[in-house]
Short mmCIF file of C-alpha atoms in Angstrom, two decimals:
data_model
loop_
_atom_site.label_atom_id
_atom_site.label_comp_id
_atom_site.label_asym_id
_atom_site.label_seq_id
_atom_site.Cartn_x
_atom_site.Cartn_y
_atom_site.Cartn_z
CA ASP E 1304 86.34 195.31 60.74
CA ALA E 1305 89.03 197.93 60.89
CA LYS E 1306 92.47 196.34 60.83
CA THR E 1307 95.56 196.86 62.97
CA THR E 1308 99.20 196.39 62.00
CA GLN E 1309 101.91 195.55 64.52
CA PRO E 1310 105.55 194.52 64.22
CA ASN E 1311 106.00 190.77 64.44
CA SER E 1312 108.49 190.94 67.27
CA MET E 1313 110.39 193.29 69.57
CA GLU E 1314 113.08 192.85 72.16
CA SER E 1315 113.85 194.68 75.34
CA ASN E 1316 116.11 194.44 78.35
CA GLU E 1317 114.76 194.06 81.83
CA GLU E 1318 114.07 197.31 83.68
CA GLU E 1319 114.02 199.33 80.43
CA PRO E 1320 110.94 200.98 78.90
CA VAL E 1321 109.24 199.31 75.95
CA HIS E 1322 107.21 201.07 73.29
CA LEU E 1323 104.96 198.75 71.28
CA PRO E 1324 103.50 200.45 68.19
CA CYS E 1325 100.22 199.78 66.43
CA ASN E 1326 98.88 201.25 63.20
CA HIS E 1327 95.14 201.45 62.64
CA SER E 1328 94.70 203.85 59.75
CA THR E 1329 91.11 202.75 58.99
CA ILE E 1330 89.83 203.25 62.53
CA SER E 1331 86.34 204.68 62.75
CA GLY E 1332 85.36 207.51 65.03
CA THR E 1333 83.63 205.25 67.53
CA ASP E 1334 86.21 202.45 67.72
CA TYR E 1335 87.98 201.96 71.02
CA ILE E 1336 91.63 200.90 71.01
CA HIS E 1337 92.24 197.94 73.30
CA TRP E 1338 95.44 196.12 74.14
CA TYR E 1339 95.61 192.55 75.37
CA ARG E 1340 98.54 190.30 76.02
CA GLN E 1341 98.90 186.56 76.08
CA LEU E 1342 101.47 184.98 78.32
CA PRO E 1343 102.73 181.51 77.39
CA SER E 1344 100.14 178.80 77.99
CA GLN E 1345 97.51 181.28 79.17
CA GLY E 1346 94.44 183.02 77.82
CA PRO E 1347 94.67 186.63 76.69
CA GLU E 1348 94.47 189.22 79.43
CA TYR E 1349 93.39 192.83 79.24
CA VAL E 1350 96.07 195.49 79.48
CA ILE E 1351 94.53 198.87 78.71
CA HIS E 1352 92.14 200.69 76.41
CA GLY E 1353 91.39 204.22 75.24
CA LEU E 1354 89.43 206.31 72.76
CA THR E 1355 91.21 209.61 72.17
CA SER E 1356 93.17 210.65 75.23
CA ASN E 1357 96.29 209.01 76.58
CA VAL E 1358 95.57 206.53 79.37
CA ASN E 1359 97.54 205.19 82.30
CA ASN E 1360 96.90 202.24 84.59
CA ARG E 1361 98.96 200.07 86.88
CA MET E 1362 100.14 197.86 84.02
CA ALA E 1363 100.96 200.29 81.24
CA SER E 1364 100.30 203.55 79.43
CA LEU E 1365 98.57 204.04 76.12
CA ALA E 1366 99.54 206.91 73.89
CA ILE E 1367 97.08 207.64 71.08
CA ALA E 1368 98.03 209.79 68.11
CA GLU E 1369 96.00 212.92 67.57
CA ASP E 1370 94.53 211.56 64.32
CA ARG E 1371 93.93 208.17 66.05
CA LYS E 1372 95.57 206.32 63.19
CA SER E 1373 98.21 204.87 65.47
CA SER E 1374 98.83 204.15 69.12
CA THR E 1375 101.68 203.00 71.32
CA LEU E 1376 101.57 200.76 74.36
CA ILE E 1377 104.23 201.75 76.85
CA LEU E 1378 105.60 199.41 79.49
CA HIS E 1379 107.59 201.71 81.72
CA ARG E 1380 109.97 199.11 83.16
CA ALA E 1381 109.89 195.75 81.46
CA THR E 1382 110.18 192.65 83.60
CA LEU E 1383 110.70 189.06 82.56
CA ARG E 1384 107.04 188.48 83.34
CA ASP E 1385 106.12 190.93 80.57
CA ALA E 1386 107.38 188.57 77.88
CA ALA E 1387 104.23 187.80 75.92
CA VAL E 1388 102.37 188.36 72.69
CA TYR E 1389 100.77 191.80 72.68
CA TYR E 1390 97.64 192.41 70.65
CA CYS E 1391 96.29 195.76 69.56
CA ILE E 1392 92.55 195.47 68.90
CA LEU E 1393 89.80 197.82 67.79
CA ARG E 1394 86.39 197.39 69.38
CA ALA E 1395 83.24 198.91 67.97
CA ALA E 1396 81.30 201.06 70.42
CA GLY E 1397 77.92 199.71 69.43
CA GLY E 1398 75.98 197.45 67.13
CA THR E 1399 76.16 193.69 67.38
CA SER E 1400 79.95 193.52 67.12
CA TYR E 1401 80.82 195.52 70.23
CA GLY E 1402 81.87 192.48 72.15
CA LYS E 1403 83.98 190.89 69.46
CA LEU E 1404 87.72 191.02 69.70
CA THR E 1405 89.42 190.63 66.32
CA PHE E 1406 92.94 189.45 67.03
CA GLY E 1407 95.74 190.02 64.56
CA GLN E 1408 99.12 188.31 64.78
CA GLY E 1409 100.31 190.57 67.58
CA THR E 1410 103.85 191.47 68.62
CA ILE E 1411 106.00 188.90 70.36
CA LEU E 1412 107.89 190.74 73.09
CA THR E 1413 111.10 189.16 74.34
CA VAL E 1414 112.62 190.55 77.53
CA HIS E 1415 116.27 189.85 78.22
CA PRO E 1416 117.63 189.63 81.79
CA GLU N 191 87.76 186.22 92.49
CA ALA N 192 86.47 187.23 89.05
CA GLN N 193 87.11 184.42 86.64
CA VAL N 194 86.12 182.43 83.59
CA THR N 195 86.42 178.69 84.12
CA GLN N 196 86.74 176.21 81.30
CA ASN N 197 86.68 172.45 81.55
CA PRO N 198 88.40 170.30 80.65
CA ARG N 199 91.82 171.90 80.17
CA TYR N 200 93.02 169.07 77.98
CA LEU N 201 91.03 166.57 75.92
CA ILE N 202 91.96 163.91 73.42
CA THR N 203 89.06 162.34 71.58
CA VAL N 204 88.27 160.36 68.47
CA THR N 205 86.59 161.53 65.30
CA GLY N 206 82.82 161.60 65.56
CA LYS N 207 82.47 161.28 69.32
CA LYS N 208 80.33 164.13 70.62
CA LEU N 209 81.92 166.33 73.25
CA THR N 210 81.14 169.43 75.27
CA VAL N 211 83.54 172.00 76.63
CA THR N 212 82.03 173.92 79.51
CA CYS N 213 82.53 177.60 80.27
CA SER N 214 81.31 179.40 83.35
CA GLN N 215 81.79 183.00 84.55
CA ASN N 216 81.05 184.51 87.96
CA MET N 217 80.88 188.19 86.98
CA ASN N 218 77.27 188.42 85.78
CA HIS N 219 78.50 189.34 82.30
CA GLU N 220 76.03 189.57 79.44
CA TYR N 221 78.46 188.88 76.62
CA MET N 222 80.18 185.53 76.23
CA SER N 223 82.07 184.07 73.31
CA TRP N 224 84.25 181.23 72.12
CA TYR N 225 87.52 181.54 70.22
CA ARG N 226 89.87 179.04 68.72
CA GLN N 227 93.58 179.68 68.40
CA ASP N 228 95.66 178.05 65.69
CA PRO N 229 99.29 178.67 64.72
CA GLY N 230 99.57 181.31 62.04
CA LEU N 231 95.85 182.12 62.20
CA GLY N 232 95.64 183.76 65.60
CA LEU N 233 92.43 183.76 67.62
CA ARG N 234 89.18 183.54 65.68
CA GLN N 235 85.70 183.89 67.09
CA ILE N 236 83.46 180.81 66.79
CA TYR N 237 80.19 181.85 68.42
CA TYR N 238 79.02 184.59 70.72
CA SER N 239 76.09 185.33 72.96
CA MET N 240 74.85 188.78 73.89
CA ASN N 241 72.58 187.48 76.64
CA VAL N 242 70.55 184.48 77.77
CA GLU N 243 68.92 182.63 74.87
CA VAL N 244 70.67 184.93 72.36
CA THR N 245 73.49 183.37 70.36
CA ASP N 246 75.02 184.09 66.97
CA LYS N 247 77.75 182.88 64.67
CA GLY N 248 81.22 184.31 64.72
CA ASP N 249 83.80 183.93 61.99
CA VAL N 250 84.29 180.15 62.08
CA PRO N 251 81.07 178.50 63.38
CA GLU N 252 81.03 175.38 61.17
CA GLY N 253 81.05 172.17 63.19
CA TYR N 254 80.18 173.83 66.49
CA LYS N 255 77.04 174.51 68.52
CA VAL N 256 76.49 176.60 71.61
CA SER N 257 73.70 177.29 74.06
CA ARG N 258 73.04 179.99 76.64
CA LYS N 259 70.33 178.79 78.99
CA GLU N 260 71.78 180.59 82.00
CA LYS N 261 73.74 183.80 82.15
CA ARG N 262 76.82 182.25 83.72
CA ASN N 263 77.25 179.24 81.41
CA PHE N 264 78.11 179.03 77.72
CA PRO N 265 79.04 175.50 76.68
CA LEU N 266 80.67 174.70 73.33
CA ILE N 267 79.38 171.53 71.70
CA LEU N 268 81.10 169.52 68.99
CA GLU N 269 78.48 167.09 67.72
CA SER N 270 80.86 165.16 65.47
CA PRO N 271 84.44 166.31 66.00
CA SER N 272 86.91 166.07 63.16
CA PRO N 273 90.71 166.37 63.14
CA ASN N 274 90.54 169.91 61.74
CA GLN N 275 88.94 170.96 65.01
CA THR N 276 92.13 170.13 66.87
CA SER N 277 92.93 173.48 68.40
CA LEU N 278 93.27 175.59 71.54
CA TYR N 279 89.91 176.96 72.61
CA PHE N 280 89.20 179.99 74.77
CA CYS N 281 86.00 181.18 76.33
CA ALA N 282 85.63 184.88 77.10
CA SER N 283 83.10 187.05 78.87
CA SER N 284 82.53 190.77 79.25
CA LEU N 285 79.93 193.32 80.17
CA GLY N 286 77.61 194.46 77.40
CA THR N 287 79.82 197.34 76.32
CA SER N 288 83.13 197.87 74.59
CA LEU N 289 84.22 200.19 77.39
CA THR N 290 85.36 197.41 79.65
CA GLU N 291 87.71 194.50 79.53
CA ALA N 292 87.03 190.96 78.43
CA PHE N 293 88.05 188.09 80.67
CA PHE N 294 89.37 184.88 79.16
CA GLY N 295 89.48 181.36 80.48
CA GLN N 296 92.69 179.37 80.71
CA GLY N 297 92.00 177.49 77.52
CA THR N 298 91.10 173.96 76.46
CA ARG N 299 93.54 172.09 74.31
CA LEU N 300 91.56 169.68 72.15
CA THR N 301 93.05 166.95 70.02
CA VAL N 302 90.83 164.97 67.67
CA VAL N 303 92.39 161.81 66.28
#
Protein backbone atom coordinates (compact mmCIF):
# COMPACT_ATOMS: atom_id res chain seq x y z
CA ASP A 1 0.00 0.00 0.00
CA ALA A 2 1.17 3.49 -0.76
CA LYS A 3 2.14 5.31 2.41
CA THR A 4 1.26 8.75 3.74
CA THR A 5 3.31 10.99 6.03
CA GLN A 6 1.75 13.58 8.32
CA PRO A 7 3.09 15.77 11.12
CA ASN A 8 2.46 14.27 14.53
CA SER A 9 0.69 17.32 15.87
CA MET A 10 -0.44 20.84 15.03
CA GLU A 11 -2.01 23.64 16.98
CA SER A 12 -4.43 26.35 16.01
CA ASN A 13 -6.50 29.08 17.58
CA GLU A 14 -10.25 29.11 17.36
CA GLU A 15 -11.70 30.92 14.35
CA GLU A 16 -8.38 30.73 12.45
CA PRO A 17 -7.74 28.63 9.33
CA VAL A 18 -5.83 25.38 9.68
CA HIS A 19 -3.77 23.73 6.96
CA LEU A 20 -3.02 20.06 7.61
CA PRO A 21 -0.37 18.68 5.23
CA CYS A 22 0.06 15.14 3.95
CA ASN A 23 2.84 13.68 1.82
CA HIS A 24 2.14 10.68 -0.38
CA SER A 25 5.04 10.52 -2.79
CA THR A 26 4.37 6.88 -3.81
CA ILE A 27 0.73 7.45 -4.74
CA SER A 28 -0.42 5.55 -7.79
CA GLY A 29 -2.44 7.08 -10.58
CA THR A 30 -5.69 5.49 -9.47
CA ASP A 31 -5.43 6.12 -5.72
CA TYR A 32 -7.98 8.45 -4.18
CA ILE A 33 -6.91 10.73 -1.34
CA HIS A 34 -9.28 10.52 1.60
CA TRP A 35 -9.27 12.37 4.90
CA TYR A 36 -10.90 11.11 8.06
CA ARG A 37 -10.87 12.47 11.56
CA GLN A 38 -11.39 10.84 14.91
CA LEU A 39 -12.85 12.84 17.73
CA PRO A 40 -12.09 11.70 21.29
CA SER A 41 -13.94 8.51 22.22
CA GLN A 42 -15.54 8.17 18.79
CA GLY A 43 -15.05 6.20 15.61
CA PRO A 44 -13.36 7.82 12.62
CA GLU A 45 -15.58 10.00 10.47
CA TYR A 46 -15.21 10.95 6.84
CA VAL A 47 -14.12 14.48 6.05
CA ILE A 48 -13.41 14.75 2.33
CA HIS A 49 -11.79 12.99 -0.61
CA GLY A 50 -10.41 13.79 -4.05
CA LEU A 51 -8.44 12.44 -6.99
CA THR A 52 -6.78 15.31 -8.85
CA SER A 53 -8.81 18.49 -8.52
CA ASN A 54 -9.27 20.55 -5.40
CA VAL A 55 -12.48 19.74 -3.55
CA ASN A 56 -14.75 21.64 -1.20
CA ASN A 57 -17.55 20.47 1.07
CA ARG A 58 -19.32 21.79 4.12
CA MET A 59 -16.61 20.52 6.46
CA ALA A 60 -13.37 21.40 4.70
CA SER A 61 -11.41 21.90 1.50
CA LEU A 62 -8.85 19.59 -0.01
CA ALA A 63 -6.00 21.01 -2.03
CA ILE A 64 -4.10 18.45 -4.11
CA ALA A 65 -0.69 19.21 -5.58
CA GLU A 66 -0.39 19.05 -9.33
CA ASP A 67 1.92 16.02 -9.14
CA ARG A 68 -0.40 14.44 -6.51
CA LYS A 69 2.52 13.72 -4.22
CA SER A 70 1.06 15.85 -1.47
CA SER A 71 -2.23 17.30 -0.34
CA THR A 72 -3.50 19.72 2.27
CA LEU A 73 -6.71 19.59 4.27
CA ILE A 74 -7.97 23.08 4.99
CA LEU A 75 -10.33 23.90 7.83
CA HIS A 76 -11.38 27.44 7.08
CA ARG A 77 -12.32 28.47 10.61
CA ALA A 78 -11.28 26.06 13.32
CA THR A 79 -13.66 25.48 16.20
CA LEU A 80 -13.06 23.65 19.46
CA ARG A 81 -15.10 20.80 18.02
CA ASP A 82 -12.46 20.33 15.31
CA ALA A 83 -9.90 19.12 17.84
CA ALA A 84 -9.26 15.56 16.71
CA VAL A 85 -6.79 13.22 15.07
CA TYR A 86 -6.79 13.75 11.31
CA TYR A 87 -5.87 10.89 9.01
CA CYS A 88 -4.78 11.17 5.41
CA ILE A 89 -5.48 7.88 3.62
CA LEU A 90 -5.00 6.55 0.11
CA ARG A 91 -7.69 4.27 -1.27
CA ALA A 92 -7.20 2.08 -4.31
CA ALA A 93 -9.79 2.58 -7.03
CA GLY A 94 -10.23 -1.10 -7.75
CA GLY A 95 -9.09 -4.61 -7.00
CA THR A 96 -9.83 -6.30 -3.72
CA SER A 97 -8.35 -3.55 -1.57
CA TYR A 98 -10.64 -0.71 -2.62
CA GLY A 99 -12.54 -0.76 0.61
CA LYS A 100 -9.58 -0.92 2.93
CA LEU A 101 -8.52 2.13 4.83
CA THR A 102 -4.87 2.01 5.89
CA PHE A 103 -4.53 4.40 8.80
CA GLY A 104 -1.21 5.96 9.69
CA GLN A 105 -0.54 7.79 12.95
CA GLY A 106 -2.40 10.90 11.83
CA THR A 107 -2.04 14.49 13.01
CA ILE A 108 -3.32 15.47 16.43
CA LEU A 109 -4.95 18.88 16.03
CA THR A 110 -5.28 21.01 19.15
CA VAL A 111 -7.51 24.07 18.95
CA HIS A 112 -7.04 26.80 21.53
CA PRO A 113 -9.93 29.05 22.63
CA GLU B 1 -30.43 8.03 10.11
CA ALA B 2 -27.51 6.29 8.39
CA GLN B 3 -25.49 4.46 10.98
CA VAL B 4 -23.30 1.56 11.96
CA THR B 5 -24.26 0.05 15.31
CA GLN B 6 -21.91 -2.00 17.42
CA ASN B 7 -22.75 -3.89 20.57
CA PRO B 8 -21.66 -4.00 23.26
CA ARG B 9 -19.82 -0.69 23.71
CA TYR B 10 -17.82 -2.02 26.63
CA LEU B 11 -16.96 -5.60 27.55
CA ILE B 12 -14.74 -7.17 30.17
CA THR B 13 -14.24 -10.89 29.84
CA VAL B 14 -11.92 -13.67 30.93
CA THR B 15 -9.35 -15.52 28.87
CA GLY B 16 -10.85 -18.32 26.81
CA LYS B 17 -14.51 -17.37 27.10
CA LYS B 18 -16.00 -17.09 23.62
CA LEU B 19 -17.57 -13.76 22.75
CA THR B 20 -19.24 -12.04 19.82
CA VAL B 21 -19.30 -8.36 19.01
CA THR B 22 -22.18 -7.49 16.74
CA CYS B 23 -22.16 -4.93 13.95
CA SER B 24 -25.15 -3.82 11.94
CA GLN B 25 -25.55 -1.17 9.21
CA ASN B 26 -28.73 0.29 7.73
CA MET B 27 -27.31 1.69 4.49
CA ASN B 28 -27.37 -1.43 2.30
CA HIS B 29 -23.59 -1.27 2.00
CA GLU B 30 -21.73 -4.12 0.32
CA TYR B 31 -18.40 -3.62 2.06
CA MET B 32 -17.97 -4.15 5.79
CA SER B 33 -14.84 -4.50 7.87
CA TRP B 34 -13.45 -4.71 11.37
CA TYR B 35 -10.53 -2.70 12.75
CA ARG B 36 -8.74 -2.72 16.03
CA GLN B 37 -7.09 0.37 17.46
CA ASP B 38 -4.13 0.16 19.80
CA PRO B 39 -1.92 2.94 21.17
CA GLY B 40 1.07 3.53 18.95
CA LEU B 41 -0.20 1.12 16.29
CA GLY B 42 -3.17 3.04 14.97
CA LEU B 43 -6.13 1.29 13.36
CA ARG B 44 -5.45 -2.05 11.71
CA GLN B 45 -7.88 -4.06 9.63
CA ILE B 46 -8.82 -7.48 11.02
CA TYR B 47 -11.28 -8.89 8.47
CA TYR B 48 -13.38 -7.55 5.67
CA SER B 49 -16.34 -8.62 3.59
CA MET B 50 -17.08 -7.47 0.06
CA ASN B 51 -20.60 -8.89 0.10
CA VAL B 52 -22.80 -11.60 1.60
CA GLU B 53 -20.93 -14.88 2.14
CA VAL B 54 -17.65 -13.26 1.00
CA THR B 55 -15.09 -12.60 3.72
CA ASP B 56 -11.32 -12.28 3.75
CA LYS B 57 -8.45 -11.62 6.10
CA GLY B 58 -7.11 -8.18 6.75
CA ASP B 59 -3.77 -7.37 8.31
CA VAL B 60 -4.27 -8.90 11.77
CA PRO B 61 -6.81 -11.77 11.51
CA GLU B 62 -5.25 -14.22 14.00
CA GLY B 63 -7.62 -15.12 16.83
CA TYR B 64 -10.72 -13.73 15.13
CA LYS B 65 -13.55 -15.07 12.99
CA VAL B 66 -16.29 -13.30 11.10
CA SER B 67 -19.40 -14.21 9.16
CA ARG B 68 -21.60 -12.39 6.66
CA LYS B 69 -24.88 -14.25 6.35
CA GLU B 70 -26.91 -11.10 5.77
CA LYS B 71 -25.90 -7.88 4.11
CA ARG B 72 -26.56 -5.71 7.15
CA ASN B 73 -24.74 -7.76 9.79
CA PHE B 74 -21.05 -8.55 10.24
CA PRO B 75 -20.31 -10.04 13.66
CA LEU B 76 -16.78 -10.40 15.02
CA ILE B 77 -16.19 -13.63 16.92
CA LEU B 78 -13.40 -14.32 19.40
CA GLU B 79 -13.47 -18.07 19.98
CA SER B 80 -10.88 -18.04 22.76
CA PRO B 81 -9.99 -14.47 23.73
CA SER B 82 -6.56 -13.71 25.10
CA PRO B 83 -5.22 -10.62 26.88
CA ASN B 84 -3.43 -9.44 23.72
CA GLN B 85 -6.85 -8.95 22.16
CA THR B 86 -7.63 -6.23 24.66
CA SER B 87 -8.27 -3.32 22.35
CA LEU B 88 -10.75 -0.83 20.92
CA TYR B 89 -12.67 -2.34 18.02
CA PHE B 90 -14.44 -0.54 15.20
CA CYS B 91 -16.77 -1.84 12.57
CA ALA B 92 -17.05 0.06 9.30
CA SER B 93 -19.21 -0.14 6.20
CA SER B 94 -19.18 1.47 2.77
CA LEU B 95 -20.51 1.10 -0.71
CA GLY B 96 -18.54 -1.12 -3.06
CA THR B 97 -16.36 1.68 -4.37
CA SER B 98 -13.55 3.89 -3.14
CA LEU B 99 -15.43 6.94 -4.36
CA THR B 100 -17.58 7.23 -1.29
CA GLU B 101 -17.13 7.51 2.42
CA ALA B 102 -16.87 4.76 4.98
CA PHE B 103 -19.06 4.89 8.07
CA PHE B 104 -17.70 3.71 11.40
CA GLY B 105 -19.44 2.47 14.49
CA GLN B 106 -18.88 4.02 17.90
CA GLY B 107 -16.44 1.35 18.95
CA THR B 108 -16.31 -1.55 21.39
CA ARG B 109 -13.77 -1.40 24.16
CA LEU B 110 -12.80 -4.97 25.02
CA THR B 111 -10.74 -5.99 28.00
CA VAL B 112 -9.61 -9.60 28.36
CA VAL B 113 -8.28 -10.52 31.79
